[in-house]
mmCIF file of C-alpha atoms and ligand atoms in Angstrom:
data_model
loop_
_atom_site.group_PDB
_atom_site.id
_atom_site.type_symbol
_atom_site.label_atom_id
_atom_site.label_comp_id
_atom_site.label_asym_id
_atom_site.label_seq_id
_atom_site.Cartn_x
_atom_site.Cartn_y
_atom_site.Cartn_z
ATOM 1 C CA MET J 1 4.314 14.612 3.440
ATOM 2 C CA PRO J 2 3.409 13.473 6.954
ATOM 3 C CA CYS J 3 -0.115 14.951 6.541
ATOM 4 C CA ASP J 4 -2.425 14.015 9.413
ATOM 5 C CA GLY J 5 -2.678 12.177 12.720
ATOM 6 C CA ALA J 6 -0.403 9.142 12.936
ATOM 7 C CA GLY J 7 1.332 10.277 9.736
ATOM 8 C CA LYS J 8 2.864 13.234 11.616
ATOM 9 C CA GLU J 9 4.436 10.824 14.115
ATOM 10 C CA VAL J 10 5.690 8.058 11.832
ATOM 11 C CA VAL J 11 7.218 10.003 8.935
ATOM 12 C CA PRO J 12 9.882 11.672 11.149
ATOM 13 C CA GLU J 13 10.895 8.183 12.346
ATOM 14 C CA ALA J 14 11.208 6.977 8.745
ATOM 15 C CA VAL J 15 13.346 10.018 7.891
ATOM 16 C CA LYS J 16 15.473 9.337 10.979
ATOM 17 C CA VAL J 17 16.119 5.793 9.717
ATOM 18 C CA LEU J 18 16.949 7.006 6.200
ATOM 19 C CA ARG J 19 19.478 9.426 7.649
ATOM 20 C CA GLY J 20 20.768 6.686 9.967
ATOM 21 C CA VAL J 21 21.431 4.326 7.069
ATOM 22 C CA GLY J 22 23.433 7.046 5.341
ATOM 23 C CA ALA J 23 21.058 7.814 2.496
ATOM 24 C CA ASP J 24 22.301 10.894 0.690
ATOM 25 C CA LEU J 25 18.896 12.437 0.151
ATOM 26 C CA GLU J 26 17.606 15.972 0.196
ATOM 27 C CA PHE J 27 14.282 16.224 2.028
ATOM 28 C CA GLU J 28 11.669 18.893 1.511
ATOM 29 C CA ASP J 29 8.816 19.088 4.012
ATOM 30 C CA PHE J 30 5.288 19.758 2.810
ATOM 31 C CA ASP J 31 2.785 21.055 5.290
ATOM 32 C CA ILE J 32 -0.338 19.532 3.777
ATOM 33 C CA ASP J 33 -2.911 18.657 6.407
ATOM 34 C CA ALA J 34 -6.519 18.909 7.467
ATOM 35 C CA ASP J 35 -5.830 22.120 9.406
ATOM 36 C CA SER J 36 -4.701 23.909 6.252
ATOM 37 C CA TYR J 37 -7.608 22.401 4.289
ATOM 38 C CA LEU J 38 -10.095 23.640 6.890
ATOM 39 C CA ARG J 39 -8.463 27.071 6.840
ATOM 40 C CA THR J 40 -8.138 27.516 3.080
ATOM 41 C CA GLY J 41 -10.444 24.984 1.430
ATOM 42 C CA VAL J 42 -7.471 23.888 -0.698
ATOM 43 C CA ALA J 43 -6.075 20.363 -0.351
ATOM 44 C CA ILE J 44 -2.767 20.950 -2.175
ATOM 45 C CA PRO J 45 -1.850 24.530 -3.232
ATOM 46 C CA ASP J 46 -0.718 24.916 -6.868
ATOM 47 C CA ALA J 47 2.878 25.835 -5.974
ATOM 48 C CA THR J 48 3.194 22.766 -3.751
ATOM 49 C CA TRP J 49 1.721 20.582 -6.480
ATOM 50 C CA LYS J 50 4.471 21.735 -8.871
ATOM 51 C CA ASP J 51 7.136 20.831 -6.290
ATOM 52 C CA LEU J 52 5.569 17.427 -5.697
ATOM 53 C CA GLN J 53 5.481 16.734 -9.423
ATOM 54 C CA ALA J 54 9.199 17.483 -9.581
ATOM 55 C CA ALA J 55 10.180 15.281 -6.616
ATOM 56 C CA ASP J 56 12.000 12.002 -7.274
ATOM 57 C CA SER J 57 9.960 10.324 -4.562
ATOM 58 C CA ILE J 58 7.326 11.180 -2.020
ATOM 59 C CA LEU J 59 7.419 9.778 1.494
ATOM 60 C CA PHE J 60 3.864 9.967 2.732
ATOM 61 C CA GLY J 61 2.232 9.488 6.140
ATOM 62 C CA ALA J 62 -1.542 9.322 6.301
ATOM 63 C CA VAL J 63 -4.397 11.566 5.260
ATOM 64 C CA GLY J 64 -7.766 12.055 6.915
ATOM 65 C CA ASP J 65 -9.317 13.813 9.870
ATOM 66 C CA PRO J 66 -12.563 13.268 11.768
ATOM 67 C CA ARG J 67 -13.259 17.021 11.347
ATOM 68 C CA VAL J 68 -13.204 16.634 7.547
ATOM 69 C CA PRO J 69 -15.851 14.114 6.505
ATOM 70 C CA ASP J 70 -15.716 15.719 3.043
ATOM 71 C CA PRO J 71 -14.210 13.077 0.668
ATOM 72 C CA LYS J 72 -12.829 15.947 -1.449
ATOM 73 C CA TYR J 73 -9.920 16.218 0.987
ATOM 74 C CA LEU J 74 -8.801 12.582 0.618
ATOM 75 C CA HIS J 75 -9.392 12.790 -3.144
ATOM 76 C CA GLY J 76 -7.530 16.099 -3.321
ATOM 77 C CA VAL J 77 -4.426 14.694 -1.621
ATOM 78 C CA LEU J 78 -3.730 10.968 -1.871
ATOM 79 C CA LEU J 79 -5.987 9.990 -4.763
ATOM 80 C CA ARG J 80 -4.909 13.059 -6.749
ATOM 81 C CA LEU J 81 -1.265 12.073 -6.314
ATOM 82 C CA ARG J 82 -1.965 8.475 -7.340
ATOM 83 C CA PHE J 83 -4.095 9.426 -10.333
ATOM 84 C CA GLU J 84 -2.285 12.485 -11.687
ATOM 85 C CA LEU J 85 1.209 11.057 -11.244
ATOM 86 C CA ASP J 86 -0.268 7.884 -12.772
ATOM 87 C CA LEU J 87 1.114 5.699 -9.969
ATOM 88 C CA TYR J 88 -0.625 2.631 -11.298
ATOM 89 C CA VAL J 89 1.191 -0.009 -9.272
ATOM 90 C CA ASN J 90 0.374 -0.307 -5.591
ATOM 91 C CA LEU J 91 2.773 -2.799 -4.029
ATOM 92 C CA ARG J 92 1.702 -4.071 -0.639
ATOM 93 C CA PRO J 93 4.149 -6.669 0.648
ATOM 94 C CA ALA J 94 3.436 -8.814 3.710
ATOM 95 C CA LYS J 95 6.330 -10.625 5.367
ATOM 96 C CA LEU J 96 6.321 -12.372 8.716
ATOM 97 C CA TYR J 97 9.411 -11.203 10.602
ATOM 98 C CA ASP J 98 8.669 -13.096 13.802
ATOM 99 C CA ASP J 99 6.551 -16.211 14.284
ATOM 100 C CA ARG J 100 4.937 -14.796 17.403
ATOM 101 C CA LEU J 101 3.181 -12.114 15.324
ATOM 102 C CA SER J 102 1.173 -14.652 13.345
ATOM 103 C CA PRO J 103 -2.479 -15.141 14.296
ATOM 104 C CA LEU J 104 -2.446 -18.601 12.683
ATOM 105 C CA ARG J 105 -2.613 -21.723 14.833
ATOM 106 C CA ARG J 106 -0.790 -24.007 12.398
ATOM 107 C CA GLU J 107 2.952 -23.389 12.483
ATOM 108 C CA ASP J 108 3.604 -24.919 9.050
ATOM 109 C CA ARG J 109 1.342 -22.331 7.406
ATOM 110 C CA ARG J 110 2.667 -19.248 9.134
ATOM 111 C CA LYS J 111 5.496 -18.476 6.731
ATOM 112 C CA VAL J 112 4.280 -15.401 4.864
ATOM 113 C CA ASP J 113 6.315 -13.589 2.231
ATOM 114 C CA LEU J 114 3.971 -12.326 -0.418
ATOM 115 C CA VAL J 115 3.057 -9.144 -2.222
ATOM 116 C CA VAL J 116 -0.313 -7.836 -3.298
ATOM 117 C CA VAL J 117 0.003 -5.966 -6.607
ATOM 118 C CA ARG J 118 -3.020 -3.689 -6.547
ATOM 119 C CA GLU J 119 -4.149 -1.703 -9.569
ATOM 120 C CA ASN J 120 -4.056 1.843 -8.257
ATOM 121 C CA THR J 121 -5.600 4.212 -10.796
ATOM 122 C CA GLU J 122 -8.853 2.624 -11.938
ATOM 123 C CA GLY J 123 -11.635 0.487 -10.483
ATOM 124 C CA ALA J 124 -14.170 1.864 -8.066
ATOM 125 C CA TYR J 125 -11.833 4.645 -6.895
ATOM 126 C CA VAL J 126 -12.087 6.936 -9.899
ATOM 127 C CA GLY J 127 -15.119 8.693 -8.455
ATOM 128 C CA MET J 128 -17.508 8.053 -11.360
ATOM 129 C CA GLY J 129 -21.166 7.596 -10.545
ATOM 130 C CA GLY J 130 -23.834 9.635 -8.896
ATOM 131 C CA ARG J 131 -26.847 9.899 -6.694
ATOM 132 C CA PHE J 132 -30.303 10.449 -8.159
ATOM 133 C CA LYS J 133 -33.314 11.528 -6.093
ATOM 134 C CA GLN J 134 -30.920 11.876 -3.158
ATOM 135 C CA GLY J 135 -32.496 11.710 0.263
ATOM 136 C CA THR J 136 -35.774 10.243 -0.965
ATOM 137 C CA PRO J 137 -36.998 6.637 -0.654
ATOM 138 C CA ASP J 138 -36.551 6.397 -4.461
ATOM 139 C CA GLU J 139 -32.849 7.247 -4.340
ATOM 140 C CA ILE J 140 -30.471 5.529 -6.748
ATOM 141 C CA ALA J 141 -26.702 5.524 -6.110
ATOM 142 C CA THR J 142 -24.180 4.282 -8.656
ATOM 143 C CA GLN J 143 -20.420 3.781 -8.366
ATOM 144 C CA GLU J 144 -18.691 2.825 -11.582
ATOM 145 C CA ASP J 145 -15.968 0.168 -11.604
ATOM 146 C CA ILE J 146 -13.632 1.320 -14.376
ATOM 147 C CA ASN J 147 -11.372 -1.278 -16.004
ATOM 148 C CA THR J 148 -9.475 -0.387 -19.176
ATOM 149 C CA TYR J 149 -7.579 -2.655 -21.547
ATOM 150 C CA ALA J 150 -4.425 -0.571 -21.038
ATOM 151 C CA GLY J 151 -4.839 -0.384 -17.262
ATOM 152 C CA VAL J 152 -5.443 -4.090 -16.753
ATOM 153 C CA THR J 153 -2.669 -5.005 -19.190
ATOM 154 C CA ARG J 154 0.011 -2.903 -17.510
ATOM 155 C CA ILE J 155 -0.740 -4.072 -13.972
ATOM 156 C CA VAL J 156 -0.892 -7.767 -14.903
ATOM 157 C CA GLU J 157 2.331 -7.401 -16.903
ATOM 158 C CA TYR J 158 3.986 -5.764 -13.882
ATOM 159 C CA ALA J 159 2.943 -8.687 -11.656
ATOM 160 C CA PHE J 160 4.412 -11.236 -14.057
ATOM 161 C CA GLY J 161 7.592 -9.176 -14.241
ATOM 162 C CA LEU J 162 7.865 -9.212 -10.446
ATOM 163 C CA ALA J 163 7.148 -12.896 -9.772
ATOM 164 C CA LYS J 164 9.824 -15.568 -9.550
ATOM 165 C CA ARG J 165 7.487 -18.519 -9.038
ATOM 166 C CA GLU J 166 3.771 -17.822 -9.424
ATOM 167 C CA VAL J 167 1.204 -15.105 -10.111
ATOM 168 C CA VAL J 168 -2.296 -15.500 -8.684
ATOM 169 C CA MET J 169 -4.859 -13.316 -10.439
ATOM 170 C CA VAL J 170 -7.836 -12.400 -8.254
ATOM 171 C CA ASP J 171 -11.164 -11.070 -9.525
ATOM 172 C CA LYS J 172 -14.888 -11.680 -9.182
ATOM 173 C CA SER J 173 -15.528 -12.624 -12.784
ATOM 174 C CA ASN J 174 -18.339 -15.017 -11.919
ATOM 175 C CA ALA J 175 -20.494 -12.117 -10.688
ATOM 176 C CA MET J 176 -18.867 -9.073 -12.331
ATOM 177 C CA THR J 177 -18.741 -10.579 -15.780
ATOM 178 C CA TYR J 178 -17.830 -7.512 -17.864
ATOM 179 C CA ALA J 179 -14.914 -6.222 -15.807
ATOM 180 C CA GLY J 180 -13.909 -9.766 -14.862
ATOM 181 C CA GLY J 181 -14.059 -10.812 -18.509
ATOM 182 C CA LEU J 182 -11.464 -8.203 -19.426
ATOM 183 C CA TRP J 183 -9.195 -9.233 -16.523
ATOM 184 C CA GLN J 184 -9.523 -12.884 -17.529
ATOM 185 C CA GLU J 185 -8.647 -12.186 -21.167
ATOM 186 C CA ARG J 186 -5.651 -10.000 -20.404
ATOM 187 C CA TRP J 187 -4.341 -12.331 -17.682
ATOM 188 C CA LYS J 188 -4.530 -15.392 -19.966
ATOM 189 C CA ALA J 189 -2.839 -13.563 -22.846
ATOM 190 C CA ILE J 190 -0.027 -12.189 -20.655
ATOM 191 C CA ALA J 191 0.479 -15.537 -18.889
ATOM 192 C CA LYS J 192 1.221 -17.110 -22.290
ATOM 193 C CA ALA J 193 4.221 -14.808 -22.634
ATOM 194 C CA HIS J 194 5.615 -16.113 -19.297
ATOM 195 C CA PRO J 195 5.713 -19.907 -19.665
ATOM 196 C CA ASN J 196 8.406 -20.110 -16.949
ATOM 197 C CA LEU J 197 5.970 -18.868 -14.280
ATOM 198 C CA LYS J 198 3.090 -20.751 -12.744
ATOM 199 C CA THR J 199 -0.216 -18.936 -12.672
ATOM 200 C CA ARG J 200 -3.576 -19.434 -11.012
ATOM 201 C CA HIS J 201 -6.901 -17.683 -10.780
ATOM 202 C CA LEU J 202 -8.975 -17.237 -7.622
ATOM 203 C CA PHE J 203 -12.253 -15.461 -7.066
ATOM 204 C CA VAL J 204 -11.761 -12.814 -4.390
ATOM 205 C CA ASP J 205 -13.870 -14.639 -1.817
ATOM 206 C CA ALA J 206 -11.836 -17.815 -2.292
ATOM 207 C CA ALA J 207 -8.626 -15.783 -2.164
ATOM 208 C CA ALA J 208 -9.632 -14.330 1.232
ATOM 209 C CA MET J 209 -10.345 -17.830 2.490
ATOM 210 C CA GLN J 210 -7.072 -19.269 1.157
ATOM 211 C CA LEU J 211 -5.061 -16.370 2.610
ATOM 212 C CA VAL J 212 -6.307 -17.203 6.088
ATOM 213 C CA LYS J 213 -6.082 -20.961 5.570
ATOM 214 C CA ASP J 214 -2.549 -21.100 4.174
ATOM 215 C CA PRO J 215 -0.855 -17.812 3.248
ATOM 216 C CA SER J 216 2.454 -19.606 2.695
ATOM 217 C CA GLN J 217 1.161 -20.731 -0.726
ATOM 218 C CA PHE J 218 1.225 -17.177 -2.172
ATOM 219 C CA GLU J 219 3.996 -15.189 -3.798
ATOM 220 C CA VAL J 220 2.427 -12.500 -6.049
ATOM 221 C CA ILE J 221 -1.286 -11.667 -6.065
ATOM 222 C CA VAL J 222 -2.493 -9.252 -8.748
ATOM 223 C CA THR J 223 -5.909 -7.684 -8.513
ATOM 224 C CA GLY J 224 -8.015 -4.556 -8.972
ATOM 225 C CA ASN J 225 -8.109 -1.451 -6.821
ATOM 226 C CA LEU J 226 -10.925 -2.380 -4.434
ATOM 227 C CA PHE J 227 -10.043 -6.047 -3.935
ATOM 228 C CA GLY J 228 -6.378 -5.125 -3.480
ATOM 229 C CA ASP J 229 -7.256 -2.595 -0.800
ATOM 230 C CA ILE J 230 -9.308 -5.161 1.108
ATOM 231 C CA LEU J 231 -7.005 -8.175 0.735
ATOM 232 C CA SER J 232 -3.941 -6.184 1.739
ATOM 233 C CA ASP J 233 -5.501 -5.288 5.102
ATOM 234 C CA LEU J 234 -6.016 -9.007 5.588
ATOM 235 C CA THR J 235 -2.426 -9.822 4.633
ATOM 236 C CA ALA J 236 -1.180 -7.099 7.021
ATOM 237 C CA GLU J 237 -2.973 -8.810 9.894
ATOM 238 C CA LEU J 238 -1.301 -12.100 8.973
ATOM 239 C CA VAL J 239 2.115 -10.603 9.737
ATOM 240 C CA GLY J 240 1.509 -8.417 12.783
ATOM 241 C CA GLY J 241 -1.132 -5.852 11.943
ATOM 242 C CA MET J 242 -1.670 -2.584 10.145
ATOM 243 C CA GLY J 243 1.157 -0.850 11.984
ATOM 244 C CA ILE J 244 3.756 -2.955 10.235
ATOM 245 C CA ALA J 245 2.453 -2.837 6.644
ATOM 246 C CA PRO J 246 4.397 -0.760 4.076
ATOM 247 C CA SER J 247 3.437 0.158 0.538
ATOM 248 C CA ALA J 248 4.757 1.693 -2.656
ATOM 249 C CA ASN J 249 2.731 3.542 -5.264
ATOM 250 C CA LEU J 250 4.751 3.401 -8.465
ATOM 251 C CA ASN J 251 4.841 4.329 -12.089
ATOM 252 C CA PRO J 252 7.546 2.003 -13.427
ATOM 253 C CA LYS J 253 7.668 3.951 -16.702
ATOM 254 C CA THR J 254 8.350 7.420 -15.265
ATOM 255 C CA GLY J 255 10.156 6.131 -12.201
ATOM 256 C CA ARG J 256 7.909 8.212 -9.919
ATOM 257 C CA GLY J 257 6.929 6.784 -6.572
ATOM 258 C CA LEU J 258 4.982 7.580 -3.430
ATOM 259 C CA PHE J 259 5.748 5.455 -0.393
ATOM 260 C CA GLU J 260 3.395 5.219 2.579
ATOM 261 C CA PRO J 261 2.411 2.967 5.434
ATOM 262 C CA VAL J 262 -0.831 1.143 4.657
ATOM 263 C CA HIS J 263 -2.364 2.394 7.907
ATOM 264 C CA GLY J 264 -4.383 5.568 8.068
ATOM 265 C CA THR J 265 -4.351 8.428 10.542
ATOM 266 C CA ALA J 266 -5.429 6.295 13.542
ATOM 267 C CA PRO J 267 -7.245 9.148 15.335
ATOM 268 C CA ASP J 268 -7.905 6.900 18.359
ATOM 269 C CA ILE J 269 -4.187 6.587 19.192
ATOM 270 C CA ALA J 270 -2.545 9.449 17.285
ATOM 271 C CA GLY J 271 -0.698 12.060 19.330
ATOM 272 C CA LYS J 272 -0.023 9.771 22.278
ATOM 273 C CA GLY J 273 3.418 8.592 21.167
ATOM 274 C CA VAL J 274 2.334 4.972 20.783
ATOM 275 C CA VAL J 275 1.843 4.663 17.012
ATOM 276 C CA ASN J 276 3.969 1.960 15.368
ATOM 277 C CA PRO J 277 6.511 3.564 12.987
ATOM 278 C CA ILE J 278 7.520 0.251 11.325
ATOM 279 C CA GLY J 279 5.044 0.542 8.411
ATOM 280 C CA ALA J 280 6.512 3.959 7.568
ATOM 281 C CA ILE J 281 10.102 2.782 8.109
ATOM 282 C CA LEU J 282 9.621 -0.219 5.817
ATOM 283 C CA SER J 283 7.974 2.121 3.272
ATOM 284 C CA ALA J 284 11.104 4.287 3.433
ATOM 285 C CA GLY J 285 13.062 1.063 2.822
ATOM 286 C CA MET J 286 10.960 0.410 -0.286
ATOM 287 C CA MET J 287 11.654 3.976 -1.388
ATOM 288 C CA ILE J 288 15.403 3.698 -1.059
ATOM 289 C CA ARG J 289 15.310 0.332 -2.876
ATOM 290 C CA HIS J 290 13.314 1.971 -5.673
ATOM 291 C CA LEU J 291 15.918 4.747 -5.836
ATOM 292 C CA GLY J 292 18.556 2.087 -6.483
ATOM 293 C CA HIS J 293 20.128 1.570 -3.039
ATOM 294 C CA ARG J 294 19.565 -2.131 -2.485
ATOM 295 C CA GLU J 295 22.122 -2.506 0.303
ATOM 296 C CA MET J 296 20.600 0.301 2.354
ATOM 297 C CA ALA J 297 17.133 -1.164 1.841
ATOM 298 C CA ASP J 298 18.354 -4.583 2.988
ATOM 299 C CA ALA J 299 19.994 -2.961 6.018
ATOM 300 C CA ILE J 300 16.731 -1.228 6.980
ATOM 301 C CA GLU J 301 14.751 -4.443 6.630
ATOM 302 C CA GLY J 302 17.354 -6.379 8.637
ATOM 303 C CA ALA J 303 17.322 -3.776 11.413
ATOM 304 C CA VAL J 304 13.515 -3.839 11.547
ATOM 305 C CA GLU J 305 13.483 -7.628 11.749
ATOM 306 C CA SER J 306 16.092 -7.648 14.515
ATOM 307 C CA ALA J 307 14.236 -4.981 16.552
ATOM 308 C CA ILE J 308 10.949 -6.869 16.250
ATOM 309 C CA ARG J 309 12.514 -10.201 17.207
ATOM 310 C CA ALA J 310 14.115 -8.591 20.272
ATOM 311 C CA GLY J 311 10.759 -7.098 21.300
ATOM 312 C CA ASP J 312 12.174 -3.589 20.849
ATOM 313 C CA CYS J 313 8.962 -2.302 19.347
ATOM 314 C CA THR J 314 5.643 -0.657 20.152
ATOM 315 C CA ARG J 315 2.805 -2.226 22.146
ATOM 316 C CA ASP J 316 0.853 -3.485 19.136
ATOM 317 C CA LEU J 317 3.806 -5.794 18.363
ATOM 318 C CA GLY J 318 4.211 -6.926 21.959
ATOM 319 C CA GLY J 319 6.848 -4.383 23.004
ATOM 320 C CA SER J 320 6.625 -1.369 25.285
ATOM 321 C CA LEU J 321 8.465 1.342 23.334
ATOM 322 C CA SER J 322 7.129 4.710 22.259
ATOM 323 C CA THR J 323 7.001 5.665 18.573
ATOM 324 C CA SER J 324 10.277 7.538 18.807
ATOM 325 C CA GLN J 325 12.017 4.820 20.874
ATOM 326 C CA ALA J 326 10.909 2.219 18.305
ATOM 327 C CA GLY J 327 12.491 4.357 15.572
ATOM 328 C CA ASP J 328 15.691 4.630 17.647
ATOM 329 C CA ALA J 329 15.721 0.833 18.132
ATOM 330 C CA VAL J 330 15.863 0.415 14.340
ATOM 331 C CA VAL J 331 18.533 3.116 13.894
ATOM 332 C CA LYS J 332 20.702 1.499 16.583
ATOM 333 C CA ARG J 333 20.641 -1.824 14.721
ATOM 334 C CA LEU J 334 21.636 -0.270 11.395
ATOM 335 C CA LYS J 335 25.125 -0.048 12.809
ATOM 336 C CA ASP J 336 25.241 -3.706 13.965
HETATM 337 N N1 GGG F 1 -1.421 5.888 4.421
HETATM 338 C C1 GGG F 1 -2.713 5.515 4.047
HETATM 339 C C2 GGG F 1 -3.706 6.635 4.036
HETATM 340 O O1 GGG F 1 -3.383 7.779 4.290
HETATM 341 N N2 GGG F 1 -4.936 6.315 3.706
HETATM 342 C C3 GGG F 1 -5.975 7.264 3.645
HETATM 343 C C4 GGG F 1 -7.074 6.946 4.584
HETATM 344 O O2 GGG F 1 -7.520 5.826 4.642
HETATM 345 N N3 GGG F 1 -7.505 7.953 5.325
HETATM 346 C C5 GGG F 1 -8.556 7.851 6.244
HETATM 347 C C6 GGG F 1 -8.056 7.910 7.669
HETATM 348 O O3 GGG F 1 -6.907 7.618 7.931
HETATM 349 O O4 GGG F 1 -8.834 8.228 8.561
#
């Protein structure tokens, strides 16, 4: 599902790399985009929805269009997939492949290899709330932050299952005492079952500060939907920017997954052949790893690292290649 804008340019590059690495996959293309939404008023047609539900994995580009300010479109595509396929884990890794991409002055703190484990089906994104007396000076707007015992438990458990060294739980329990209270209780209870792992708590403001000060201290950060969305943009910038950031939306119980670059449709640069395909290519790498092909995933990551280090990449990473040339540069290195 390339969907819109930059997504249409980067997904073909990711598919090219998957074919290049020899992945024996059958691809089905879904023509979901803002044009069809504007034409039909339907985000995902019923027949397509059935096919998507049956897919082993979904490789996704980006959704959004300046002509469609209506949030129903975004909700009807990406959030529907996350919610209805119950893809409750949003993995957003950040790894520094080349020192020159770090914005940090201190060399000893540049080493970044962390993952943000973002709760993906609850929080402020469920669309509960409303507007009362809309458009008047007395207007009231509410947006509910939904946190369930089951939802918090499963995401914190996933983070502890993933970590080898330490889990940092991030919330804002000093100000948001009800939701934060539940996160605190579940985190403490689950931590007890993992005495071999270190664990720490940070308020989200302190976590943002520590991430900029010394990101090398982090391995696994687990947090809610909104904080995870925000912190993972920050962690992307620590390793080269939004163009490089991959993500996986997973349900570890059903095995379903949707894999997408963290970046959006980038309307300012889309269509000019300059969008960075690395976020999508690394997302395809996460997909193939999830499907059980560790060696292919390692090969993709190695080829990406080598292309970046050689400067065979797009302008945002200091290279001069087009989107398609940057994809080719990765494919070429798969054979090395
Ligand atoms: N791949 C991430 C994605 O599609 N995010 C949705 C989004 O933020 N859309 C708004 C936009 O890209 O303009």
